PDB file of C-alpha atoms in Angstrom:
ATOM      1  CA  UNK X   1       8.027  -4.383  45.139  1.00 49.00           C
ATOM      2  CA  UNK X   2       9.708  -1.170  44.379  1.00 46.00           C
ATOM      3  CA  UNK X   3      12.196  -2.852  42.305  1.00 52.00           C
ATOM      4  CA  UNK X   4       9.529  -4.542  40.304  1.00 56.00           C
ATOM      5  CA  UNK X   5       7.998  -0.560  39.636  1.00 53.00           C
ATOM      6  CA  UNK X   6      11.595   0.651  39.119  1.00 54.00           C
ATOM      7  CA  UNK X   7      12.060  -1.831  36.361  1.00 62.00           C
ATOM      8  CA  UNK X   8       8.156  -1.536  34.746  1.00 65.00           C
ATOM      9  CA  UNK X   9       9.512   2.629  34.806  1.00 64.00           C
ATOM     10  CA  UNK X  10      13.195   1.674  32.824  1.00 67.00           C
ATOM     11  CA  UNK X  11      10.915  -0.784  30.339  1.00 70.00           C
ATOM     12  CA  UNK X  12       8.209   1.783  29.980  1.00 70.00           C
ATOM     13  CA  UNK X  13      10.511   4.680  29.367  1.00 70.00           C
ATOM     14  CA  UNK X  14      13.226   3.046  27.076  1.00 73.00           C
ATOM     15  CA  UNK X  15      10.599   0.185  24.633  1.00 73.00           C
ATOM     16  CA  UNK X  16       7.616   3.017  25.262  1.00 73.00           C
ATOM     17  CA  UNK X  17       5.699   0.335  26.569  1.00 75.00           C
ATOM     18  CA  UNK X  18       5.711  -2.254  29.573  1.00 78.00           C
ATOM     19  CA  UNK X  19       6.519  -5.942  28.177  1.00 82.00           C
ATOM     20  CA  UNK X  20       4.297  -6.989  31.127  1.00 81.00           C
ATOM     21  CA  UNK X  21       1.205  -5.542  29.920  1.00 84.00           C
ATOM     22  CA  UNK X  22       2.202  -6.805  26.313  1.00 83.00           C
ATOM     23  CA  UNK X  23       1.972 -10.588  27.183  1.00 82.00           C
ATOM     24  CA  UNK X  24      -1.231 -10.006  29.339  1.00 83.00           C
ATOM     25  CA  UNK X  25      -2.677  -8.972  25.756  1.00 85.00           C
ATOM     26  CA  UNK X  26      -0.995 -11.966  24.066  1.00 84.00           C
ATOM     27  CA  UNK X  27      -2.318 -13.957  26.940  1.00 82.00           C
ATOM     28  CA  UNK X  28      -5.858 -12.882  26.390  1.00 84.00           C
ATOM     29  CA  UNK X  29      -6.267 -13.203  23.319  1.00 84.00           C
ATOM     30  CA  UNK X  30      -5.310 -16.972  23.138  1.00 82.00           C
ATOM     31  CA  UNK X  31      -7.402 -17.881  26.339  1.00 82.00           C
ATOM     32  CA  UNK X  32     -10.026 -16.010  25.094  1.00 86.00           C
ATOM     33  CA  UNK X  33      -9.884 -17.891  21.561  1.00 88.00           C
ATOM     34  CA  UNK X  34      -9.685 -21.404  23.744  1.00 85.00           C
ATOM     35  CA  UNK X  35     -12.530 -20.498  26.050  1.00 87.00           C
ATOM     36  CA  UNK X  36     -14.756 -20.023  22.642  1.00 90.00           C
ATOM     37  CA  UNK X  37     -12.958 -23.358  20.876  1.00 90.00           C
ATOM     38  CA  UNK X  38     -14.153 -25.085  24.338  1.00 89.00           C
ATOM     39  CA  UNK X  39     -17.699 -22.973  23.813  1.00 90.00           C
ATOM     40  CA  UNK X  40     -18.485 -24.214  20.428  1.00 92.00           C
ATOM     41  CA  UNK X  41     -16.820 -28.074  21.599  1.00 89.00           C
ATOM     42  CA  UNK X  42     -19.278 -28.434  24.262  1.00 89.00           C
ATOM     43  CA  UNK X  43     -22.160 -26.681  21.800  1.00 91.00           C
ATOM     44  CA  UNK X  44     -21.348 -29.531  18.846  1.00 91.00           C
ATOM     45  CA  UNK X  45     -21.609 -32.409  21.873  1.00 90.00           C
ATOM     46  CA  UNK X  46     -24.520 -31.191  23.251  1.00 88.00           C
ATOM     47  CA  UNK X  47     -26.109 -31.304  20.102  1.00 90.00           C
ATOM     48  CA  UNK X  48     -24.117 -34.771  19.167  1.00 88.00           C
ATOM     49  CA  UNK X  49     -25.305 -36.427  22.578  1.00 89.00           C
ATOM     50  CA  UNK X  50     -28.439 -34.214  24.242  1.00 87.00           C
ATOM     51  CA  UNK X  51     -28.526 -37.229  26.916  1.00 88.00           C
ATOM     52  CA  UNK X  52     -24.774 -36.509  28.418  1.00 86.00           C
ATOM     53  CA  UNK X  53     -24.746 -32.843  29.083  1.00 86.00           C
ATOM     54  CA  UNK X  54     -23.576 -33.024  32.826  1.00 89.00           C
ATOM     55  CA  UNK X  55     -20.883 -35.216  31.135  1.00 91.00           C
ATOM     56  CA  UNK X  56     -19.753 -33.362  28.605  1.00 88.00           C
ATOM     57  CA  UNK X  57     -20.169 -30.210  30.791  1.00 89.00           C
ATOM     58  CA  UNK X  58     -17.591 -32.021  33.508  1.00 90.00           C
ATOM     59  CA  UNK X  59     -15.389 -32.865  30.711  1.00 90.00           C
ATOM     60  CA  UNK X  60     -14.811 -29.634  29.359  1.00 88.00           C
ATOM     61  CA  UNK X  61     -14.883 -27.770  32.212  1.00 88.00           C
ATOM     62  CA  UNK X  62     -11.951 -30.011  33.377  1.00 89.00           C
ATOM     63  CA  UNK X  63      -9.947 -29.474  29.705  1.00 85.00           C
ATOM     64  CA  UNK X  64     -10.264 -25.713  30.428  1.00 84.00           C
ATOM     65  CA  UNK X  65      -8.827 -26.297  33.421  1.00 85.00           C
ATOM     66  CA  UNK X  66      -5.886 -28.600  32.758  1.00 85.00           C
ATOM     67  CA  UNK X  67      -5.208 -26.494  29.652  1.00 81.00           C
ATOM     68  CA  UNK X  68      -4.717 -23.506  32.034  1.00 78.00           C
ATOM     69  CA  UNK X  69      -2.190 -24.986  34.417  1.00 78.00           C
ATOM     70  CA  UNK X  70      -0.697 -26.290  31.246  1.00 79.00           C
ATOM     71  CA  UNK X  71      -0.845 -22.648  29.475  1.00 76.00           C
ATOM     72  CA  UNK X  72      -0.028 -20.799  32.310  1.00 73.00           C
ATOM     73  CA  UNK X  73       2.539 -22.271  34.223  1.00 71.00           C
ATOM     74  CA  UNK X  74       4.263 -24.473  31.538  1.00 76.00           C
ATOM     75  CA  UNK X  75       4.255 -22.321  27.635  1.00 80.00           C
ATOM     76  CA  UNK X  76       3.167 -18.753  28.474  1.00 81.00           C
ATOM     77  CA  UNK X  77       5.182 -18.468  31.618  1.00 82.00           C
ATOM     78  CA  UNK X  78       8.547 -20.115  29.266  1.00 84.00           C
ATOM     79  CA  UNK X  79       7.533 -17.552  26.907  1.00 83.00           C
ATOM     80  CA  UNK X  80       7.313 -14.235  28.873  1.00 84.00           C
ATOM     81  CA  UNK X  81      10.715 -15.242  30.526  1.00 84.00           C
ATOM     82  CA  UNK X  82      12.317 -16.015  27.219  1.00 85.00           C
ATOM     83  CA  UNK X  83      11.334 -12.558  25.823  1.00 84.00           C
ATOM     84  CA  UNK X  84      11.965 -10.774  29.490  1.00 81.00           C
ATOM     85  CA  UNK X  85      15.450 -12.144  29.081  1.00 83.00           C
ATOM     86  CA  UNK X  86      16.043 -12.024  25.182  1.00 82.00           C
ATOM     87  CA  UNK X  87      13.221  -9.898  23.740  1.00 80.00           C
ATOM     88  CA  UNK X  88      12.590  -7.067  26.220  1.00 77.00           C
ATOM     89  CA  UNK X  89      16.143  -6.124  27.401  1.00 78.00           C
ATOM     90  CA  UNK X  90      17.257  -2.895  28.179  1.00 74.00           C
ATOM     91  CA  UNK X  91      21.262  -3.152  27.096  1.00 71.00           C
ATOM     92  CA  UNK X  92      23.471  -2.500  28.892  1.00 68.00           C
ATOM     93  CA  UNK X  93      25.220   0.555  27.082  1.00 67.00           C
ATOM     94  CA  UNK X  94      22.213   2.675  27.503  1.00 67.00           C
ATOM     95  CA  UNK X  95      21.917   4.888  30.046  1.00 62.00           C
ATOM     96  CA  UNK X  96      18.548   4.945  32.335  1.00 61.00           C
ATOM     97  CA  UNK X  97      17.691   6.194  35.304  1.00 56.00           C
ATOM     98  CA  UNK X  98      17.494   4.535  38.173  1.00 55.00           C
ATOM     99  CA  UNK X  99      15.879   5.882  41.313  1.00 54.00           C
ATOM    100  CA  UNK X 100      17.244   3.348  43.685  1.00 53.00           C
ATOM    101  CA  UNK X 101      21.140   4.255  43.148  1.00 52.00           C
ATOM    102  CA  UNK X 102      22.779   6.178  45.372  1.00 50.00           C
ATOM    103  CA  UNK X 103      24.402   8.690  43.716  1.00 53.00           C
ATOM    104  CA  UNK X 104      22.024  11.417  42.615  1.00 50.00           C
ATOM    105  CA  UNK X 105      23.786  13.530  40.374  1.00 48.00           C
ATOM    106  CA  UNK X 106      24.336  10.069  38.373  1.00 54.00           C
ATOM    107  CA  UNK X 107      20.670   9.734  38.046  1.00 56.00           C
ATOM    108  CA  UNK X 108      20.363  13.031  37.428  1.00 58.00           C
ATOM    109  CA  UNK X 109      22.863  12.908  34.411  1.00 66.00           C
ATOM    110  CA  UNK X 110      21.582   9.672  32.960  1.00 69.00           C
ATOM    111  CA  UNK X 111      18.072  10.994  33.127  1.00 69.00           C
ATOM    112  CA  UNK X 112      19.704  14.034  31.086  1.00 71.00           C
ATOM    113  CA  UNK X 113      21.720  11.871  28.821  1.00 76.00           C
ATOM    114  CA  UNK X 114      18.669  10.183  27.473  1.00 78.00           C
ATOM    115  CA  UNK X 115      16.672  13.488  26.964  1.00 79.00           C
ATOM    116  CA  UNK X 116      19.922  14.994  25.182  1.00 82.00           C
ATOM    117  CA  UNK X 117      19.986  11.635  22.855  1.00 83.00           C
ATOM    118  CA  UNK X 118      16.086  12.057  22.070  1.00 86.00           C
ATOM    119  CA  UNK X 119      16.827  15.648  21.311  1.00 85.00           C
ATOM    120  CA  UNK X 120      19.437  14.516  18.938  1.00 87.00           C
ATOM    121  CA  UNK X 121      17.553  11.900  17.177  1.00 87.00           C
ATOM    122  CA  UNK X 122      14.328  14.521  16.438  1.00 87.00           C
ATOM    123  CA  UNK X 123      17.185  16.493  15.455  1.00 87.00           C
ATOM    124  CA  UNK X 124      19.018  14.250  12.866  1.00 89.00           C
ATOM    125  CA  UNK X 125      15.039  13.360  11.932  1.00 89.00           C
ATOM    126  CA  UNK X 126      14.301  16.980  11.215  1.00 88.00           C
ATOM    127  CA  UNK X 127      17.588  17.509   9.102  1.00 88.00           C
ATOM    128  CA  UNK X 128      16.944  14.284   7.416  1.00 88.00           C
ATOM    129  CA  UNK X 129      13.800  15.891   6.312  1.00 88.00           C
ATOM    130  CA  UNK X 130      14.867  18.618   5.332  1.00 90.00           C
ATOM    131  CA  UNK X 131      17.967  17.424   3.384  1.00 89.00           C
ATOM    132  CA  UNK X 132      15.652  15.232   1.410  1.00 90.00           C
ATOM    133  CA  UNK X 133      13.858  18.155   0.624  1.00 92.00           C
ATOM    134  CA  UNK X 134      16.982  20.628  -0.436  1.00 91.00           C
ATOM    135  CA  UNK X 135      17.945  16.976  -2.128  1.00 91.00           C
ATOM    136  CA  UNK X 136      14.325  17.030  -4.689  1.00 92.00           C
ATOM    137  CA  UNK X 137      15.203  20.816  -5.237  1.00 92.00           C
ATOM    138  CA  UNK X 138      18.755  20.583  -6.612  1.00 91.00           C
ATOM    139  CA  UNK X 139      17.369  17.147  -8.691  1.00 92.00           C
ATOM    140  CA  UNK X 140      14.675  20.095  -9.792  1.00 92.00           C
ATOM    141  CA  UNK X 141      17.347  22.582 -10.789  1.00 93.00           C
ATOM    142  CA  UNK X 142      19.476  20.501 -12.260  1.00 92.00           C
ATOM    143  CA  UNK X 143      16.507  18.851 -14.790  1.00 93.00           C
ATOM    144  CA  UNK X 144      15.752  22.604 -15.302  1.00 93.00           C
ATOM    145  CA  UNK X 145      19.211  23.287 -16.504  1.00 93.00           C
ATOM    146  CA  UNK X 146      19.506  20.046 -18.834  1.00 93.00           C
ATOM    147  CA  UNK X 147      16.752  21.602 -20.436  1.00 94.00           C
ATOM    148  CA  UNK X 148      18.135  24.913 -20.860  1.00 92.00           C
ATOM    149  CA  UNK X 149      21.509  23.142 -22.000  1.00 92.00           C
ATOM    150  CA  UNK X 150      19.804  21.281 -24.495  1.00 93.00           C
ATOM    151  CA  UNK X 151      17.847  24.738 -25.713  1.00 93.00           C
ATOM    152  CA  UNK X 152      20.887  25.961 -26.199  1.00 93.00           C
ATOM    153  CA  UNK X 153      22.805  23.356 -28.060  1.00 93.00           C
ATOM    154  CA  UNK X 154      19.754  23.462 -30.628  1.00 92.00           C
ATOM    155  CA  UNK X 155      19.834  27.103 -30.302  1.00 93.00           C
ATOM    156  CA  UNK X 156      23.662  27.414 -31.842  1.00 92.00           C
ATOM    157  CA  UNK X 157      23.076  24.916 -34.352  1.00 92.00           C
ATOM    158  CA  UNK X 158      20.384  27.028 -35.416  1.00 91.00           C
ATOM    159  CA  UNK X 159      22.746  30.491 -35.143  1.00 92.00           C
ATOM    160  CA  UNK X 160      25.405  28.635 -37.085  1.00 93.00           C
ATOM    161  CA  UNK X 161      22.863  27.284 -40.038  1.00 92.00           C
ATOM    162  CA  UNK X 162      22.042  31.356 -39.955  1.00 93.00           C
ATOM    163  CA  UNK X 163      25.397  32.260 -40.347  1.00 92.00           C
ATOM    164  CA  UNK X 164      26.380  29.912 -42.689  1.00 93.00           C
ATOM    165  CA  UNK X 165      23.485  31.243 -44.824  1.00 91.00           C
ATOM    166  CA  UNK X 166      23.838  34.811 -44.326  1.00 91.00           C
ATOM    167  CA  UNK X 167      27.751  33.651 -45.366  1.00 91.00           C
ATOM    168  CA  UNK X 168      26.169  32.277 -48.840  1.00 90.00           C
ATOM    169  CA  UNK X 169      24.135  34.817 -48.971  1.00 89.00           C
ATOM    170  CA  UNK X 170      26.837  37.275 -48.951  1.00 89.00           C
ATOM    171  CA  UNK X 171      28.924  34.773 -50.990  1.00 87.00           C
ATOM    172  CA  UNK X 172      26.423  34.967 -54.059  1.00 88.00           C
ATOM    173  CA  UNK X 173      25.450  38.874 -53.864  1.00 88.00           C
ATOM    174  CA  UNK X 174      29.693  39.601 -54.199  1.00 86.00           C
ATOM    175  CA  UNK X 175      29.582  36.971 -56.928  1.00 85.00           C
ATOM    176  CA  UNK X 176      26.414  38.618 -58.875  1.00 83.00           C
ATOM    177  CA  UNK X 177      27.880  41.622 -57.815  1.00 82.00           C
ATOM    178  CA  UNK X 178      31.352  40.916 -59.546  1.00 80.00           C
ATOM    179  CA  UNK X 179      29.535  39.597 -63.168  1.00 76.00           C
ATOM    180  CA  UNK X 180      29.099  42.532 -65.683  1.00 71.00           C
ATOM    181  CA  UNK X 181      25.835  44.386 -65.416  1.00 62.00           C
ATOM    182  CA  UNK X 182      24.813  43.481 -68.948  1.00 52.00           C
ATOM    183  CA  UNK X 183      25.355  39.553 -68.180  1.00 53.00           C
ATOM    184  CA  UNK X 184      22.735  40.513 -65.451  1.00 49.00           C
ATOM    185  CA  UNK X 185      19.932  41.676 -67.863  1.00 52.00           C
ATOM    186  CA  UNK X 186      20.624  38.961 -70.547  1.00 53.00           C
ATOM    187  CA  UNK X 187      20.338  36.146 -68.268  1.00 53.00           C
ATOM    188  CA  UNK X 188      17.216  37.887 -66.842  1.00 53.00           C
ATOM    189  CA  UNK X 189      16.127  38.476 -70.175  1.00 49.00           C
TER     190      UNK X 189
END
């Protein structure tokens, strides 16, 4: 009996649930959904054949039961083994504790492993987190600074079409500047 609790603590503690308690749900819920099938059967032959209730009543109580002993100790009972043994297994690499070992400080150690590998995991969660989030700011930065890279490509084109025209500019005043005054006022003239 204590073994049975020992090992409903290990399943508890490392799936965060007790298989057991899963396949009594599972279990439910199809004999539940067979007791109504066998509710609305008997309903439809009732109605079918009003003169043969105690008959029909016999006849389904004893499918029920057949399909129990069936259910039970033939498929659900292959099932809950099959996932005890393949499903639901602790492996053996992981370290639980086990109250019924001898040596103490091993238990105590295990028990101390597993809360140091938790801590880790929330850990490597929580950087996780927030190197996603350092991640999103850097993509920010950087989109920021294509931008700016981009204002400033357009911005030199624009200083050397500036320069280039202050370079005419200063290209035509030394011309009009070198032509005889006179030549100035005729053409103006």
């Amino acid at each position: 009996m204590a073994s049975k609790m020992n090992d409903e603590l290990l399943s508890t503690e490392f799936f965060g649930f007790h298989p057991g308690k899963l396949y009594k749900e599972i279990y439910a819920v199809g004999y539940n959904e067979f007791i109504e099938a066998v509710k609305a059967l008997k309903k439809a032959l009732h109605d079918e054949f009003p003169d043969n209730q105690d008959e029909i009543d016999r006849s389904c109580d004893s499918f029920l039961t057949e399909y129990c002993e069936t259910f039970d100790k033939k498929w659900f009972k292959v099932f809950a083994d099959f996932c005890s043994k393949n499903v639901f297994k602790i492996p053996a690499h992981v370290p639980v504790y086990d109250p019924e070992l001898n040596e103490r400080e091993a238990n105590q150690e295990a028990a101390v492993r597993v809360r140091q590998l938790k801590n880790k995991v929330l850990a490597m969660e929580y950087f996780n987190c927030r190197l996603l989030e350092k991640i999103k700011e850097v993509d920010g930065q950087i989109a920021e600074r294509e931008q700016l890279k981009e204002r400033i490509e357009q911005m030199k084109v624009k200083v050397e079409v500036i320069k280039k025209g202050r370079e005419l500019e200063a290209e035509l005043t030394s011309i009009t500047d070198e032509l005889p005054h006179n030549e100035t006022h005729q053409t103006e003239a």
